[in-house]
Coordinates of C-alpha atoms and ligand atoms in Angstrom, one line a residue:
M19 CA 114.7 118.3 86.8
N20 CA 115.5 118.0 83.0
P21 CA 112.9 115.7 81.5
L22 CA 112.8 114.2 78.0
P23 CA 110.2 113.8 75.5
A24 CA 109.8 110.2 74.7
Y25 CA 107.8 109.6 71.4
G26 CA 106.1 106.3 71.4
V27 CA 106.2 104.1 68.1
G28 CA 102.7 104.3 66.3
M29 CA 101.3 105.9 69.6
S30 CA 98.5 108.9 69.2
D31 CA 99.0 112.7 70.4
R32 CA 97.2 111.5 73.6
E33 CA 100.2 108.8 74.5
I34 CA 103.1 111.2 74.2
E35 CA 104.3 111.6 77.9
W36 CA 107.4 112.8 79.5
V37 CA 109.7 111.3 81.8
P38 CA 112.7 112.1 84.2
D39 CA 115.8 111.4 82.4
A40 CA 118.1 108.2 83.0
S41 CA 120.6 110.2 85.4
E42 CA 117.8 111.5 87.8
V43 CA 115.9 107.9 87.9
R44 CA 119.5 106.5 89.1
S45 CA 120.1 108.8 91.5
Y46 CA 116.8 108.3 93.1
Y47 CA 117.0 105.0 93.4
D48 CA 120.6 105.1 94.6
H49 CA 119.1 107.1 97.7
M50 CA 116.1 104.9 98.1
G51 CA 118.2 102.0 98.8
R52 CA 116.7 99.4 100.7
K53 CA 113.6 101.5 101.6
L54 CA 112.9 100.4 98.1
D55 CA 111.0 97.1 99.6
I56 CA 108.6 99.2 102.4
L57 CA 107.5 101.7 100.1
S58 CA 106.8 99.2 97.5
F59 CA 103.9 97.3 99.4
Y60 CA 101.3 98.1 97.5
G61 CA 102.7 96.2 94.6
L62 CA 103.2 92.9 96.3
P63 CA 99.7 91.3 95.6
A64 CA 100.2 91.8 91.8
V65 CA 104.0 90.5 92.2
D66 CA 102.2 87.1 93.7
D67 CA 100.0 87.0 91.0
L68 CA 102.6 86.9 88.2
M69 CA 104.6 84.2 90.2
T70 CA 102.1 82.2 90.3
N71 CA 101.2 82.1 86.9
A72 CA 104.4 82.0 85.1
D73 CA 105.5 78.5 85.6
F74 CA 108.6 79.5 87.5
D75 CA 109.0 75.9 88.4
L76 CA 110.1 75.1 85.0
A77 CA 112.1 77.8 84.0
Q78 CA 115.9 77.6 83.3
N79 CA 117.0 80.8 82.5
I80 CA 115.4 84.0 84.1
F81 CA 116.3 87.4 83.0
E82 CA 115.3 90.5 85.1
L83 CA 115.3 94.1 84.1
G84 CA 115.2 96.5 87.4
C85 CA 116.0 94.0 90.0
G86 CA 115.9 96.5 92.6
T87 CA 117.1 95.1 95.7
G88 CA 116.7 91.5 94.4
R89 CA 113.5 90.7 96.5
F90 CA 112.0 89.0 93.5
A91 CA 114.7 86.8 92.6
E92 CA 115.1 85.8 96.4
R93 CA 111.6 84.6 96.6
L94 CA 112.4 82.8 93.1
F95 CA 114.9 80.8 94.5
E96 CA 113.2 80.2 97.8
K97 CA 110.0 78.6 96.5
Y98 CA 109.7 78.4 92.8
L99 CA 112.8 77.6 91.0
P100 CA 114.2 74.1 89.7
P101 CA 117.9 73.3 91.9
E102 CA 119.4 73.8 88.2
A103 CA 117.8 77.2 86.9
R104 CA 119.8 80.2 86.8
Y105 CA 119.0 83.9 87.2
L106 CA 120.6 86.9 85.8
G107 CA 119.3 90.6 86.9
C108 CA 120.5 94.2 86.0
D109 CA 119.5 97.4 87.6
A110 CA 120.4 100.7 86.4
S111 CA 121.1 102.0 89.9
E112 CA 124.4 100.6 91.2
V113 CA 123.3 100.8 94.7
M114 CA 120.2 98.5 94.0
V115 CA 122.9 96.1 91.8
G116 CA 124.8 96.1 95.2
L117 CA 121.8 95.7 97.6
A118 CA 120.9 92.5 94.9
Q119 CA 124.1 90.7 94.9
S120 CA 124.3 90.9 98.9
R121 CA 120.8 89.3 99.0
L122 CA 121.5 86.9 96.3
A123 CA 124.9 85.7 98.1
A124 CA 123.7 82.5 98.8
H125 CA 122.7 81.6 95.4
A126 CA 125.8 83.3 94.1
K127 CA 126.5 80.1 91.7
R128 CA 123.1 80.3 89.9
A129 CA 122.6 84.3 90.4
Q130 CA 124.2 87.2 88.8
I131 CA 123.5 91.0 88.8
V132 CA 125.1 93.5 86.2
P133 CA 124.6 97.1 85.6
A134 CA 122.1 98.1 83.3
D135 CA 122.9 100.8 80.5
D136 CA 120.6 103.1 79.0
T137 CA 120.9 101.8 75.8
M138 CA 117.9 99.0 76.6
R139 CA 119.8 96.5 75.2
L140 CA 119.2 93.6 77.1
P141 CA 122.8 91.3 78.2
L142 CA 121.2 88.1 76.6
L143 CA 122.1 86.2 73.5
D144 CA 119.3 85.6 71.0
K145 CA 116.9 83.1 72.6
E146 CA 118.7 82.6 75.4
A147 CA 116.2 83.2 78.4
D148 CA 112.7 81.5 79.0
R149 CA 111.7 84.0 81.4
I150 CA 111.8 87.5 81.0
V151 CA 110.8 89.6 83.8
S152 CA 110.2 93.2 84.7
I153 CA 108.4 94.6 87.9
F154 CA 107.2 98.4 88.2
V155 CA 110.0 99.4 85.6
L156 CA 108.1 99.9 82.2
D157 CA 106.0 102.5 83.9
L158 CA 109.4 104.8 84.5
L159 CA 111.0 104.5 81.3
G160 CA 109.5 106.5 78.3
E161 CA 107.8 105.0 75.2
E162 CA 110.6 104.6 72.8
Q163 CA 112.5 102.5 75.5
V164 CA 109.7 100.5 76.3
A165 CA 108.9 100.2 72.4
Q166 CA 112.7 99.0 72.3
F167 CA 112.2 96.6 75.4
F168 CA 109.9 94.7 73.8
N169 CA 112.0 94.3 70.7
E170 CA 114.6 93.2 73.1
A171 CA 112.9 91.0 74.9
Y172 CA 111.4 89.1 71.3
R173 CA 115.2 88.5 70.3
S174 CA 116.1 87.2 73.5
L175 CA 113.4 84.8 74.6
S176 CA 113.3 81.2 73.8
D177 CA 110.4 80.2 71.4
D178 CA 108.8 78.3 74.4
G179 CA 109.6 81.4 76.9
K180 CA 107.2 83.4 78.9
L181 CA 107.5 87.4 78.9
C182 CA 106.0 88.0 82.4
F183 CA 105.9 92.1 83.7
L184 CA 103.8 94.1 85.8
S185 CA 103.6 97.9 86.0
L186 CA 101.1 100.8 87.4
H187 CA 97.7 100.9 85.2
R188 CA 95.4 103.3 84.5
G189 CA 92.7 101.6 86.9
A190 CA 89.7 99.4 86.2
N191 CA 86.7 100.5 88.2
I192 CA 86.1 104.2 89.3
P193 CA 87.8 104.1 93.0
S194 CA 91.3 103.1 91.3
R195 CA 90.8 105.2 88.2
I196 CA 90.2 108.0 90.9
V197 CA 94.1 107.0 92.8
S198 CA 95.5 106.6 89.3
A199 CA 94.3 110.0 88.2
L200 CA 95.2 111.4 91.3
W201 CA 99.0 110.1 90.6
S202 CA 99.2 110.8 87.3
A203 CA 98.5 114.7 88.2
L204 CA 101.4 114.2 91.1
F205 CA 103.4 112.6 88.5
A206 CA 103.1 115.7 85.9
K207 CA 104.0 118.2 88.8
R208 CA 106.9 116.2 90.8
P209 CA 107.9 112.8 88.9
M210 CA 110.6 112.0 91.4
L211 CA 108.2 112.0 94.3
L212 CA 106.8 108.8 92.6
G213 CA 110.3 107.5 91.8
G214 CA 109.5 108.5 87.9
C215 CA 106.9 105.9 87.8
R216 CA 103.4 106.8 86.1
P217 CA 100.6 104.6 85.4
I218 CA 101.0 103.5 81.7
D219 CA 98.6 101.4 79.2
L220 CA 101.2 98.7 77.4
D221 CA 98.6 97.3 75.8
P222 CA 99.5 99.2 72.2
F223 CA 102.7 97.9 72.9
V224 CA 101.8 94.3 72.7
D225 CA 101.7 93.6 69.3
R226 CA 99.1 90.1 68.8
H227 CA 101.2 89.5 65.5
R228 CA 104.4 88.6 67.9
W229 CA 102.9 88.0 71.0
Q230 CA 100.1 85.8 72.6
V231 CA 98.4 87.0 75.8
M232 CA 98.7 84.1 78.3
H233 CA 97.4 86.3 81.6
R234 CA 96.6 89.5 82.1
R235 CA 94.9 91.0 85.0
V236 CA 94.5 94.3 87.0
M237 CA 94.7 94.5 90.5
A238 CA 94.3 97.6 93.4
P239 CA 94.4 95.9 96.4
F240 CA 95.6 98.9 97.9
L241 CA 93.3 100.9 95.5
V242 CA 96.6 101.3 93.5
P243 CA 96.1 99.5 90.0
A244 CA 98.9 97.6 88.6
E245 CA 98.8 95.1 85.6
V246 CA 100.1 91.6 85.1
W247 CA 100.9 90.3 81.7
I248 CA 102.4 87.1 81.0
L249 CA 103.0 87.0 77.0
E250 CA 104.6 83.9 75.1
K251 CA 105.7 84.0 71.3
R252 CA 103.1 83.9 68.7
H253 CA 104.1 80.7 66.8
A254 CA 103.0 80.6 62.8
Ligands
SAM304 C1 110.2 100.8 91.2 S1 111.8 100.1 90.9 C2 111.3 98.5 90.9 C3 112.2 97.3 91.5 C4 111.8 96.0 91.7 N1 111.6 95.4 90.1 C5 110.8 96.0 92.5 O1 109.8 95.3 92.2 O2 111.1 96.0 93.7 C6 112.2 100.7 89.5 C7 113.7 99.7 89.6 O3 113.9 100.0 88.1 C8 115.6 100.4 87.9 N2 116.0 100.9 86.7 C9 115.5 102.3 85.9 N3 115.1 102.3 85.0 C10 115.9 101.4 84.7 C11 116.9 101.2 83.2 N4 116.7 101.4 82.2 N5 117.4 99.7 83.1 C12 117.4 98.9 84.2 N6 117.1 99.2 85.8 C13 116.3 100.4 85.7 C14 115.6 101.3 89.1 O4 116.8 101.2 89.7 C15 114.5 100.7 90.2 O5 115.6 99.7 91.1

């Protein structure tokens, strides 16, 4: 492993953390393939919470960073999206891009999956998307990348859009804090055993001058805590 230091914008020393480099993450998820859906069972209740609180029935242009196998997008098409809505997903793993493309083949006219590069520049025009989604991805990025994601989301989200994300959290009660602490300890020694993901506090990245918090919830149904956020742009 060749970990890179990742320094957060405006973060305290406490927040400076090491993350695996992008090529390691890519090759981990290339090898993981379809098994990702089974191994990420613990996040499903948080995904449900995000889905039911983001008004996807009113969405027209959805973008997802780190779409994995396309499971979330498939559920969106099956249950939530209006017939004219379009979806664009990206992923750093070529294997995930292929799996998501096959999974969404039935919706190919409205769904596109593209490879992500390492720059964190989202493949969107200014204000193009009205939903920007990221599920269990920010928790594997370095803090500079997370800060860049928020800048890019602000640029690419329409004025009435919603930024919807969830990630591993440090826990909201004693049992989930213990699990989170164990996870962090294992991450410090063997990050790729955990897919490069670690509990992260995203609160310092949410600039309250730019964003209004519409929904925020920590859930730990299998004792693994995850935090769901839905933000809207703050209007003057
Ligand atoms: C923990 S998985 C979550 C996948 C999916 N969102 C889900 O919930 O099933 C993380 C995903 O993020 C992708 N990924 C990692 N770094 C990325 C980046 N910089 N840009 C886009 N995708 C990335 C990985 O390839 C992997 O598919």
